[in-house]
Amino acid sequence: EAESMQFIYDFEEGRRTDKGLLGGKGANLAEMTHLGLPVPPGFTITTECCMTYLADESFFDTQLKSSIMNAVHKLENKTHKSFTNTIDPLLVSVRSGAKFSMPGMMDTILNLGLNDQRVQAFAQTTSLAFAYDCYRRLLQMYGDVVFGIPKEEFYDLLSNAEQALAKKTDSFTLREQEEVIQSYKEKFFSRNLVFPQDPYEQLFEATKAVFRSWNNQRANVYRELNHIPHNLGTAVNVQSMVFGNSGDQSGTGVVFTRNPATGEGHLFGEFLLNAQGEDVVAGIRTPAPIAELKEQMPTAYADFVHYAKVLEDHYKDMQDIEFTIENEHLYILQTRDGKRTAKAALTIALDLVKEGIISKETALNRVSPEMIDQLIHPVFDSNALKDAELVAAGLPASPGAATGVIVFTAEAAKDFSNMGQKVILVRQETSPEDIEGMIVSEAIVTSRGGMTSHAAVVARGMGTCCITGCEALTVDEQNKQVKCGELLFTEGDIFSVDGTSGKIFLGEIPTVIAENNEELKQLLTWADEVAQLNVRANAETVLDLTTAMDFGATGIGLARTEHMFFGAERVLEMRRLILADSDKEAQDALERLLTFQEEDFYQMYQIVQDKPMVIRLLDPPMHEFLPHEPNDIRQLALKLGKSPLLVEEQIRRLQEANPMLGHRGCRLGITMPTIYQMQVRAIFKSVIRLQKEGQTILPEVMIPLIAEKEELLYIKQFLTSTIEQVFAQEGIEPLPYELGTMIELPRACFIADELAKEADFFSFGTNDLTQMTYGFSRDDIGKFINTYTEKGIMQSDPFQHLDQNGVGSLIRVAVEKARQTKPEMCIGVCGEVGGDPDSIRFFAEIGVDYVSCSPFRIPAARLAVAQAAI
Ligand code: PEP
Ligand code: MG
């Protein structure tokens, strides 16, 4: 099998569709070569080689080596340079590149192929000073990537030399440069390692190191986090070098074709003159904005503008492009779809539609439901901001607002976060080693670096608020403190970080919800055009109903009436009812509850107007409304004029061993019909009142926890006669209404065809259905679900993501059975998973009419619904 495998592809051979085999970087280098862009020639060793090597290291010597040598020979011919001779030395870069971009992997070795002899030959083309500079960098990158010597140790050697000589690296004499190189080599020796002089050995070892990096800790964590399979492997890209560090007519940069933070449609990025690629990304020197290149090198800039447009038009998306200029000659080294904030994703998607580059459907797929969540997330309250104490300002690298305690290491971030604290990670700059700490942080602040530094790119990808280049801060990670002018802050102090403005404030600042912006409305309007099911809200308070309507709910899928019994005044009446000793007392309590509920329904209907609203009758067990502390019980008895001992006794009698399986839902309706009767009376009285005011409403009343058809029949019977009474009392003609049921018990799913005969509509209560199907208490699953997911026993919490195999099968069965009885019956889903994008895909597939979720999940659900239809 391996015989027939092609191990290596020249850039001329691949295409963008070969990402699986060549990695993202390799596939795009091939695509750009194909497009005729100025890409230095090279080749890609496939991801399959990586996986083969990781399974069996002997593969490298027995099979891969000779292929690599052949590919190098071809490269020598193309470039008219030699990889081994000491004239016209060919130098290459070696870079990893997986199918999905993975900042956690070891990345790049530049200038590979230099050695003690060839550095002299290489100097012929430029200068010895330049050649030494390249050699020093190679030693450092090779030491880091191949031997795992921390780059900081090399930086330390360099800055020691700078201090000892009291000058910067670029003014070192040749002798001084040689000494630094010698000290780097000694760093190898001190670890019993040798820097290999043979260019091929360098290339082989670098390739193996990149292969191995697929399995390093950071890469594994990153894959876990982003749900990337572990068996893909990384490709290795070997490319002939061009030199951005060969003088002031050279440079290197990273540019996005549009602003990745805001989405604005202009080139956005940075460049450094006389520098190599890693200098920009590592945030060691502060680069200049790309616009300045126009003044400094107009021709190269014009070329770049041209190619950026070519690439964006070709890929039909915002590109993140790396380039190098060597003696005013522009080379493109990499392009990929740029990572962006939620806001930028939205703006760019809409602009690309406007520009005629993509369709509305494509635009809908360019924004993820998770991004929508970020867009409607809180921002700092502008009033509170006016009085806030500003600490410092930096670059607004990733928007958002976050408050937390400051910590200075990834470790501390994890520790504090494990203790339940919100943390702000403050660092000089971040590196891929910090990834786990970054994940748990609410915000990331760095004193160095630009908008494209590691912290900025990673934070934007994660949707985490981030400020970079906050130069006013002097971060002392060792002593866990940060200085800002006269001010000194230590671990545990509280900062509020505004990633949108780039400002850091002292202490906690309250947040508010961002305006529901026009762009989001536009996208969601398109979403609604393709949607095949509606998105309703679970809401019952005036505030929640209003929010739900603002977010575009098509109605209310679940108004839980028990929430309307909260509040001191109401709960007292409820308690009076439950504990009543006489009919009269019960009647009084019911009358007062009726007044509250009628007014509530009246207000609720005014907000939802002609949209549907499903009102569910009382569901929870009675004792949830009662006090349990002796002191509270005594006070209640006092208020109700009863004996505390008797009340205590009554409450004890109401206790249940398994309340969620106990006296609740329709079972209460059957044993205590007066409550349900009061509730429908309130509903219909409010509806009639609104009717008289000119508003037409179709009341929809839902009965919870039905398991038997007879339960439903019994309740329907007394509700129907109560409703008829209300019409008679109010002296009006009967109005149309609907009585439906929740399907939230496995038994109800199996007899859904029978139930459908008696119900006008169904709504799946996936919370209870999951609880009853798994036998997992919805209130106690937190005690074990993490262990379950950690041990791989379950992938996720079934109360958050529908268990499609089990609970999903029951729902599918129930929908089919219901539609056998009533093909047009309205069927919804109102459990928590109704707002979960993955679950929505499933619900769309089995043909429910709507999902219903909490108000803040509605925008994301609308998008998810559209994506399920595309
Ligand atoms: C459900 O069980 O899914 C449901 C929506 O009802 P509740 O959460 O109120 O039990
Ligand atoms: Mg329920």
PDB file of N, CA, C and O in Angstrom, residues 145-178:
ATOM      1  N   VAL A 145      12.893  23.805  18.103  1.00  0.00           N
ATOM      2  CA  VAL A 145      11.944  22.879  17.477  1.00  0.00           C
ATOM      3  C   VAL A 145      12.437  21.428  17.533  1.00  0.00           C
ATOM      4  O   VAL A 145      11.669  20.527  17.843  1.00  0.00           O
ATOM      5  N   VAL A 146      13.722  21.210  17.235  1.00  0.00           N
ATOM      6  CA  VAL A 146      14.203  19.828  17.145  1.00  0.00           C
ATOM      7  C   VAL A 146      14.602  19.289  18.514  1.00  0.00           C
ATOM      8  O   VAL A 146      14.297  18.166  18.867  1.00  0.00           O
ATOM      9  N   PHE A 147      15.266  20.135  19.311  1.00  0.00           N
ATOM     10  CA  PHE A 147      15.794  19.626  20.579  1.00  0.00           C
ATOM     11  C   PHE A 147      14.994  20.086  21.790  1.00  0.00           C
ATOM     12  O   PHE A 147      15.275  19.685  22.915  1.00  0.00           O
ATOM     13  N   GLY A 148      14.026  20.927  21.578  1.00  0.00           N
ATOM     14  CA  GLY A 148      13.198  21.363  22.709  1.00  0.00           C
ATOM     15  C   GLY A 148      13.936  22.261  23.700  1.00  0.00           C
ATOM     16  O   GLY A 148      13.576  22.341  24.865  1.00  0.00           O
ATOM     17  N   ILE A 149      14.994  22.963  23.247  1.00  0.00           N
ATOM     18  CA  ILE A 149      15.654  23.934  24.132  1.00  0.00           C
ATOM     19  C   ILE A 149      14.819  25.219  24.097  1.00  0.00           C
ATOM     20  O   ILE A 149      14.618  25.794  23.031  1.00  0.00           O
ATOM     21  N   PRO A 150      14.307  25.676  25.236  1.00  0.00           N
ATOM     22  CA  PRO A 150      13.403  26.846  25.213  1.00  0.00           C
ATOM     23  C   PRO A 150      14.058  28.053  24.526  1.00  0.00           C
ATOM     24  O   PRO A 150      15.220  28.347  24.799  1.00  0.00           O
ATOM     25  N   LYS A 151      13.305  28.718  23.643  1.00  0.00           N
ATOM     26  CA  LYS A 151      13.916  29.827  22.917  1.00  0.00           C
ATOM     27  C   LYS A 151      14.368  30.938  23.848  1.00  0.00           C
ATOM     28  O   LYS A 151      15.316  31.645  23.561  1.00  0.00           O
ATOM     29  N   GLU A 152      13.706  31.033  24.994  1.00  0.00           N
ATOM     30  CA  GLU A 152      14.085  32.073  25.963  1.00  0.00           C
ATOM     31  C   GLU A 152      15.561  31.952  26.341  1.00  0.00           C
ATOM     32  O   GLU A 152      16.227  32.951  26.580  1.00  0.00           O
ATOM     33  N   GLU A 153      16.047  30.701  26.379  1.00  0.00           N
ATOM     34  CA  GLU A 153      17.445  30.531  26.769  1.00  0.00           C
ATOM     35  C   GLU A 153      18.380  31.160  25.739  1.00  0.00           C
ATOM     36  O   GLU A 153      19.436  31.674  26.076  1.00  0.00           O
ATOM     37  N   PHE A 154      17.953  31.096  24.465  1.00  0.00           N
ATOM     38  CA  PHE A 154      18.755  31.754  23.431  1.00  0.00           C
ATOM     39  C   PHE A 154      18.590  33.274  23.505  1.00  0.00           C
ATOM     40  O   PHE A 154      19.556  34.020  23.376  1.00  0.00           O
ATOM     41  N   TYR A 155      17.351  33.711  23.718  1.00  0.00           N
ATOM     42  CA  TYR A 155      17.124  35.159  23.857  1.00  0.00           C
ATOM     43  C   TYR A 155      17.980  35.702  24.993  1.00  0.00           C
ATOM     44  O   TYR A 155      18.542  36.785  24.906  1.00  0.00           O
ATOM     45  N   ASP A 156      18.054  34.932  26.088  1.00  0.00           N
ATOM     46  CA  ASP A 156      18.844  35.381  27.232  1.00  0.00           C
ATOM     47  C   ASP A 156      20.313  35.554  26.850  1.00  0.00           C
ATOM     48  O   ASP A 156      20.935  36.558  27.203  1.00  0.00           O
ATOM     49  N   LEU A 157      20.836  34.568  26.111  1.00  0.00           N
ATOM     50  CA  LEU A 157      22.240  34.669  25.688  1.00  0.00           C
ATOM     51  C   LEU A 157      22.440  35.940  24.874  1.00  0.00           C
ATOM     52  O   LEU A 157      23.423  36.660  25.041  1.00  0.00           O
ATOM     53  N   LEU A 158      21.460  36.204  24.008  1.00  0.00           N
ATOM     54  CA  LEU A 158      21.578  37.366  23.129  1.00  0.00           C
ATOM     55  C   LEU A 158      21.482  38.657  23.935  1.00  0.00           C
ATOM     56  O   LEU A 158      22.287  39.582  23.750  1.00  0.00           O
ATOM     57  N   SER A 159      20.541  38.709  24.856  1.00  0.00           N
ATOM     58  CA  SER A 159      20.403  39.977  25.571  1.00  0.00           C
ATOM     59  C   SER A 159      21.539  40.161  26.579  1.00  0.00           C
ATOM     60  O   SER A 159      21.957  41.292  26.842  1.00  0.00           O
ATOM     61  N   ASN A 160      22.093  39.050  27.067  1.00  0.00           N
ATOM     62  CA  ASN A 160      23.313  39.186  27.883  1.00  0.00           C
ATOM     63  C   ASN A 160      24.440  39.823  27.077  1.00  0.00           C
ATOM     64  O   ASN A 160      25.145  40.711  27.560  1.00  0.00           O
ATOM     65  N   ALA A 161      24.576  39.326  25.846  1.00  0.00           N
ATOM     66  CA  ALA A 161      25.630  39.874  24.987  1.00  0.00           C
ATOM     67  C   ALA A 161      25.366  41.351  24.710  1.00  0.00           C
ATOM     68  O   ALA A 161      26.283  42.182  24.749  1.00  0.00           O
ATOM     69  N   GLU A 162      24.094  41.679  24.442  1.00  0.00           N
ATOM     70  CA  GLU A 162      23.749  43.079  24.167  1.00  0.00           C
ATOM     71  C   GLU A 162      24.124  43.946  25.366  1.00  0.00           C
ATOM     72  O   GLU A 162      24.674  45.037  25.211  1.00  0.00           O
ATOM     73  N   GLN A 163      23.816  43.441  26.561  1.00  0.00           N
ATOM     74  CA  GLN A 163      24.112  44.226  27.759  1.00  0.00           C
ATOM     75  C   GLN A 163      25.617  44.361  27.980  1.00  0.00           C
ATOM     76  O   GLN A 163      26.124  45.457  28.242  1.00  0.00           O
ATOM     77  N   ALA A 164      26.310  43.233  27.821  1.00  0.00           N
ATOM     78  CA  ALA A 164      27.762  43.258  28.042  1.00  0.00           C
ATOM     79  C   ALA A 164      28.446  44.212  27.069  1.00  0.00           C
ATOM     80  O   ALA A 164      29.368  44.936  27.438  1.00  0.00           O
ATOM     81  N   LEU A 165      27.967  44.220  25.820  1.00  0.00           N
ATOM     82  CA  LEU A 165      28.604  45.049  24.793  1.00  0.00           C
ATOM     83  C   LEU A 165      27.961  46.430  24.712  1.00  0.00           C
ATOM     84  O   LEU A 165      28.417  47.287  23.969  1.00  0.00           O
ATOM     85  N   ALA A 166      26.893  46.609  25.458  1.00  0.00           N
ATOM     86  CA  ALA A 166      26.165  47.875  25.481  1.00  0.00           C
ATOM     87  C   ALA A 166      25.756  48.324  24.079  1.00  0.00           C
ATOM     88  O   ALA A 166      25.915  49.483  23.693  1.00  0.00           O
ATOM     89  N   LYS A 167      25.309  47.389  23.266  1.00  0.00           N
ATOM     90  CA  LYS A 167      24.741  47.762  21.970  1.00  0.00           C
ATOM     91  C   LYS A 167      23.724  46.719  21.504  1.00  0.00           C
ATOM     92  O   LYS A 167      23.652  45.621  22.043  1.00  0.00           O
ATOM     93  N   LYS A 168      22.963  47.121  20.488  1.00  0.00           N
ATOM     94  CA  LYS A 168      21.937  46.234  19.945  1.00  0.00           C
ATOM     95  C   LYS A 168      22.561  45.214  19.006  1.00  0.00           C
ATOM     96  O   LYS A 168      23.629  45.460  18.435  1.00  0.00           O
ATOM     97  N   THR A 169      21.841  44.112  18.826  1.00  0.00           N
ATOM     98  CA  THR A 169      22.331  43.028  17.970  1.00  0.00           C
ATOM     99  C   THR A 169      22.762  43.521  16.598  1.00  0.00           C
ATOM    100  O   THR A 169      23.781  43.095  16.069  1.00  0.00           O
ATOM    101  N   ASP A 170      21.959  44.435  16.004  1.00  0.00           N
ATOM    102  CA  ASP A 170      22.270  44.800  14.614  1.00  0.00           C
ATOM    103  C   ASP A 170      23.510  45.681  14.497  1.00  0.00           C
ATOM    104  O   ASP A 170      23.958  45.962  13.397  1.00  0.00           O
ATOM    105  N   SER A 171      24.087  46.104  15.627  1.00  0.00           N
ATOM    106  CA  SER A 171      25.378  46.797  15.467  1.00  0.00           C
ATOM    107  C   SER A 171      26.559  45.968  15.997  1.00  0.00           C
ATOM    108  O   SER A 171      27.648  46.491  16.189  1.00  0.00           O
ATOM    109  N   PHE A 172      26.314  44.675  16.200  1.00  0.00           N
ATOM    110  CA  PHE A 172      27.424  43.811  16.590  1.00  0.00           C
ATOM    111  C   PHE A 172      28.475  43.745  15.471  1.00  0.00           C
ATOM    112  O   PHE A 172      28.112  43.742  14.278  1.00  0.00           O
ATOM    113  N   THR A 173      29.731  43.637  15.871  1.00  0.00           N
ATOM    114  CA  THR A 173      30.767  43.380  14.865  1.00  0.00           C
ATOM    115  C   THR A 173      30.701  41.907  14.484  1.00  0.00           C
ATOM    116  O   THR A 173      30.063  41.103  15.174  1.00  0.00           O
ATOM    117  N   LEU A 174      31.405  41.560  13.384  1.00  0.00           N
ATOM    118  CA  LEU A 174      31.407  40.166  12.946  1.00  0.00           C
ATOM    119  C   LEU A 174      31.934  39.254  14.058  1.00  0.00           C
ATOM    120  O   LEU A 174      31.372  38.193  14.332  1.00  0.00           O
ATOM    121  N   ARG A 175      32.974  39.710  14.689  1.00  0.00           N
ATOM    122  CA  ARG A 175      33.566  38.931  15.777  1.00  0.00           C
ATOM    123  C   ARG A 175      32.516  38.697  16.886  1.00  0.00           C
ATOM    124  O   ARG A 175      32.358  37.591  17.395  1.00  0.00           O
ATOM    125  N   GLU A 176      31.805  39.770  17.214  1.00  0.00           N
ATOM    126  CA  GLU A 176      30.802  39.649  18.275  1.00  0.00           C
ATOM    127  C   GLU A 176      29.669  38.700  17.860  1.00  0.00           C
ATOM    128  O   GLU A 176      29.173  37.903  18.664  1.00  0.00           O
ATOM    129  N   GLN A 177      29.312  38.779  16.590  1.00  0.00           N
ATOM    130  CA  GLN A 177      28.285  37.845  16.090  1.00  0.00           C
ATOM    131  C   GLN A 177      28.764  36.395  16.209  1.00  0.00           C
ATOM    132  O   GLN A 177      28.026  35.515  16.632  1.00  0.00           O
ATOM    133  N   GLU A 178      30.032  36.197  15.819  1.00  0.00           N
ATOM    134  CA  GLU A 178      30.607  34.849  15.897  1.00  0.00           C
ATOM    135  C   GLU A 178      30.544  34.329  17.327  1.00  0.00           C
ATOM    136  O   GLU A 178      30.267  33.162  17.574  1.00  0.00           O
TER     137      GLU A 178
END
